[in-house]
Short mmCIF file of C-alpha atoms in Angstrom, two decimals:
data_model
loop_
_atom_site.label_atom_id
_atom_site.label_comp_id
_atom_site.label_asym_id
_atom_site.label_seq_id
_atom_site.Cartn_x
_atom_site.Cartn_y
_atom_site.Cartn_z
CA MET A 1 -12.10 4.21 17.20
CA ARG A 2 -8.77 5.84 18.06
CA ILE A 3 -5.80 4.55 16.04
CA GLY A 4 -2.04 4.83 16.50
CA LEU A 5 -0.14 4.40 13.23
CA LEU A 6 3.57 3.71 13.02
CA SER A 7 6.10 2.30 10.61
CA ASP A 8 9.76 1.57 10.18
CA THR A 9 10.65 0.87 13.79
CA HIS A 10 13.60 -1.20 12.54
CA GLY A 11 13.95 -2.95 15.88
CA PHE A 12 13.66 0.15 18.08
CA LEU A 13 10.49 0.81 20.07
CA ASP A 14 10.86 4.14 21.83
CA PRO A 15 9.03 3.90 25.20
CA ALA A 16 7.50 7.32 24.47
CA ILE A 17 5.43 5.70 21.71
CA LEU A 18 3.52 3.65 24.26
CA ASN A 19 2.72 6.82 26.19
CA TYR A 20 1.51 8.64 23.06
CA LEU A 21 -0.66 5.68 22.08
CA ALA A 22 -2.04 4.87 25.53
CA ASP A 23 -5.53 6.16 24.65
CA CYS A 24 -5.68 4.34 21.29
CA ASP A 25 -7.96 1.38 20.71
CA GLU A 26 -5.65 -0.24 18.15
CA VAL A 27 -2.11 0.14 16.84
CA TRP A 28 -1.41 -0.29 13.13
CA HIS A 29 2.15 -0.92 11.90
CA ALA A 30 2.97 -0.37 8.22
CA GLY A 31 5.99 -2.66 8.09
CA ASP A 32 9.69 -2.91 8.85
CA PHE A 33 9.10 -3.94 12.45
CA GLY A 34 12.60 -5.31 12.88
CA PRO A 35 13.57 -7.49 15.84
CA ASP A 36 12.26 -7.10 19.41
CA VAL A 37 9.31 -4.83 18.51
CA LEU A 38 6.52 -7.27 17.76
CA GLU A 39 5.93 -8.79 21.21
CA PRO A 40 5.81 -5.50 23.15
CA LEU A 41 3.35 -4.05 20.62
CA GLN A 42 1.16 -7.17 20.67
CA ALA A 43 1.08 -7.07 24.47
CA PHE A 44 0.25 -3.35 24.48
CA LYS A 45 -2.82 -3.05 22.22
CA PRO A 46 -4.62 -4.96 19.48
CA LEU A 47 -2.15 -4.83 16.57
CA ARG A 48 -2.69 -4.88 12.81
CA GLY A 49 0.33 -4.90 10.57
CA VAL A 50 2.07 -5.85 7.37
CA TYR A 51 5.60 -7.05 6.92
CA GLY A 52 8.23 -4.82 5.38
CA ASN A 53 11.26 -5.48 3.23
CA ILE A 54 13.60 -5.92 6.24
CA ASP A 55 11.31 -8.23 8.20
CA GLY A 56 12.25 -11.88 8.64
CA ASP A 57 10.23 -15.05 8.97
CA GLU A 58 8.97 -14.32 12.49
CA ILE A 59 7.01 -11.33 11.24
CA ARG A 60 6.25 -12.66 7.74
CA ASN A 61 4.66 -15.76 9.32
CA GLN A 62 2.30 -13.59 11.41
CA TYR A 63 1.56 -10.63 9.13
CA PRO A 64 0.79 -10.42 5.40
CA ARG A 65 2.31 -8.28 2.67
CA ASP A 66 -1.06 -6.58 2.10
CA LEU A 67 -3.95 -6.15 4.49
CA SER A 68 -7.49 -4.95 3.78
CA TRP A 69 -10.26 -4.51 6.32
CA GLU A 70 -13.09 -2.24 7.33
CA CYS A 71 -12.75 0.03 10.34
CA GLU A 72 -15.88 1.81 11.54
CA GLY A 73 -17.27 1.87 7.99
CA LEU A 74 -13.98 2.94 6.33
CA ARG A 75 -12.28 0.55 3.90
CA VAL A 76 -8.56 0.41 4.68
CA TYR A 77 -5.72 -1.04 2.61
CA MET A 78 -2.20 -1.23 4.07
CA THR A 79 1.10 -2.39 2.61
CA HIS A 80 4.71 -1.45 3.28
CA ILE A 81 5.95 -0.25 -0.12
CA GLY A 82 3.21 1.69 -1.85
CA GLY A 83 4.34 5.07 -3.10
CA TYR A 84 1.92 7.97 -2.97
CA PRO A 85 -0.64 9.74 -5.17
CA GLY A 86 0.89 10.50 -8.53
CA ALA A 87 3.75 8.07 -7.86
CA TYR A 88 2.23 4.77 -6.69
CA GLU A 89 4.35 1.66 -7.05
CA ARG A 90 3.38 -0.26 -10.20
CA ARG A 91 2.08 -3.21 -8.15
CA ILE A 92 -0.14 -0.93 -6.04
CA GLN A 93 -2.16 0.79 -8.76
CA PRO A 94 -4.25 -2.29 -9.70
CA GLU A 95 -4.61 -3.17 -6.00
CA LEU A 96 -6.08 0.26 -5.28
CA ASP A 97 -8.43 -0.05 -8.24
CA ALA A 98 -9.61 -3.51 -7.12
CA ARG A 99 -9.85 -2.84 -3.36
CA ARG A 100 -11.18 0.74 -3.62
CA PRO A 101 -10.14 1.82 -0.11
CA GLY A 102 -11.05 5.13 1.43
CA LEU A 103 -7.74 4.99 3.33
CA PHE A 104 -4.44 3.75 1.89
CA ILE A 105 -1.53 3.31 4.30
CA CYS A 106 2.10 2.51 3.61
CA GLY A 107 5.52 3.06 5.13
CA HIS A 108 8.99 2.50 3.66
CA SER A 109 9.85 6.05 2.56
CA HIS A 110 10.52 7.28 6.13
CA ILE A 111 8.68 10.47 5.08
CA LEU A 112 5.52 11.49 6.91
CA LYS A 113 2.73 12.18 4.41
CA VAL A 114 -0.98 12.87 4.64
CA VAL A 115 -2.27 13.34 1.10
CA ARG A 116 -5.67 13.27 -0.60
CA ASP A 117 -5.97 11.34 -3.85
CA PRO A 118 -9.11 12.79 -5.44
CA ALA A 119 -8.72 10.56 -8.51
CA ARG A 120 -9.24 7.47 -6.33
CA SER A 121 -11.35 9.13 -3.62
CA LEU A 122 -8.95 8.13 -0.85
CA ILE A 123 -6.62 9.52 1.74
CA HIS A 124 -3.04 8.31 1.75
CA LEU A 125 -1.16 8.08 5.06
CA ASN A 126 2.49 7.36 5.68
CA PRO A 127 3.46 7.85 9.34
CA GLY A 128 7.14 8.34 8.53
CA ALA A 129 9.64 6.34 10.56
CA CYS A 130 9.83 6.03 14.33
CA GLY A 131 12.99 3.95 14.51
CA ARG A 132 16.59 5.10 14.52
CA GLN A 133 17.68 3.45 11.25
CA GLY A 134 17.32 5.33 7.98
CA TRP A 135 17.60 8.72 6.38
CA HIS A 136 14.80 10.53 8.21
CA GLN A 137 15.80 13.32 10.58
CA MET A 138 12.73 13.33 12.85
CA ARG A 139 11.05 10.19 14.23
CA THR A 140 7.28 10.40 13.71
CA ILE A 141 3.97 8.59 14.22
CA LEU A 142 0.32 9.46 13.52
CA ARG A 143 -2.74 9.30 15.74
CA PHE A 144 -6.27 9.68 14.41
CA THR A 145 -9.87 8.66 14.86
CA VAL A 146 -12.20 6.75 12.54
CA LEU A 147 -15.93 7.24 12.97
CA ASP A 148 -18.81 6.62 10.58
CA GLY A 149 -16.47 5.88 7.67
CA LYS A 150 -14.41 9.06 8.07
CA LEU A 151 -11.07 10.08 9.48
CA GLY A 152 -11.18 12.55 12.34
CA LYS A 153 -8.85 14.34 14.72
CA MET A 154 -5.36 13.58 13.43
CA ASP A 155 -2.10 14.36 15.17
CA ALA A 156 1.38 14.02 13.75
CA VAL A 157 3.65 13.29 16.70
CA GLU A 158 7.34 14.14 16.57
CA LEU A 159 9.28 11.82 18.87
CA GLY A 160 12.59 13.62 18.54
CA PRO A 161 15.54 13.46 16.18
CA ARG A 162 16.76 10.13 14.92
CA SER A 163 20.31 11.24 15.67
CA ALA A 164 19.55 11.41 19.40
CA TYR A 165 19.78 7.61 19.40
CA ALA A 166 22.50 7.09 16.79
#
């Protein structure tokens, strides 16, 4: 299964994203969709997502705060505000202990991270931000595969500077 992972679009869906994710089976969005992003993504590919702190009722009525599922034998847990290994949000630590995912995904920080957490036997992914709102300098997404319970071929895609659209 080929996955495209994005977050923090904040109402801006760069057309280049659809090109980069054309060969993906699913798109996962780690929150802060913003307006006018949801419908084009839903029409493009099967979409899994969680709402973020800026998302209104339209998104909160369709997507949960936390989402857990199994993808090709890999347990996945996604939320918008989660922190990262060594600095998880207080709410997230018991969730990780209860859900025991092999892959933990969050957004919010606008900082691309791919980090192992050996204490919890998981990989933490944050795709950074691909919108034009926020403090990030480079707009980013991740692409990867999941097969037999493991992550495979991962690409961090730089979409260009945020300031190009400011």
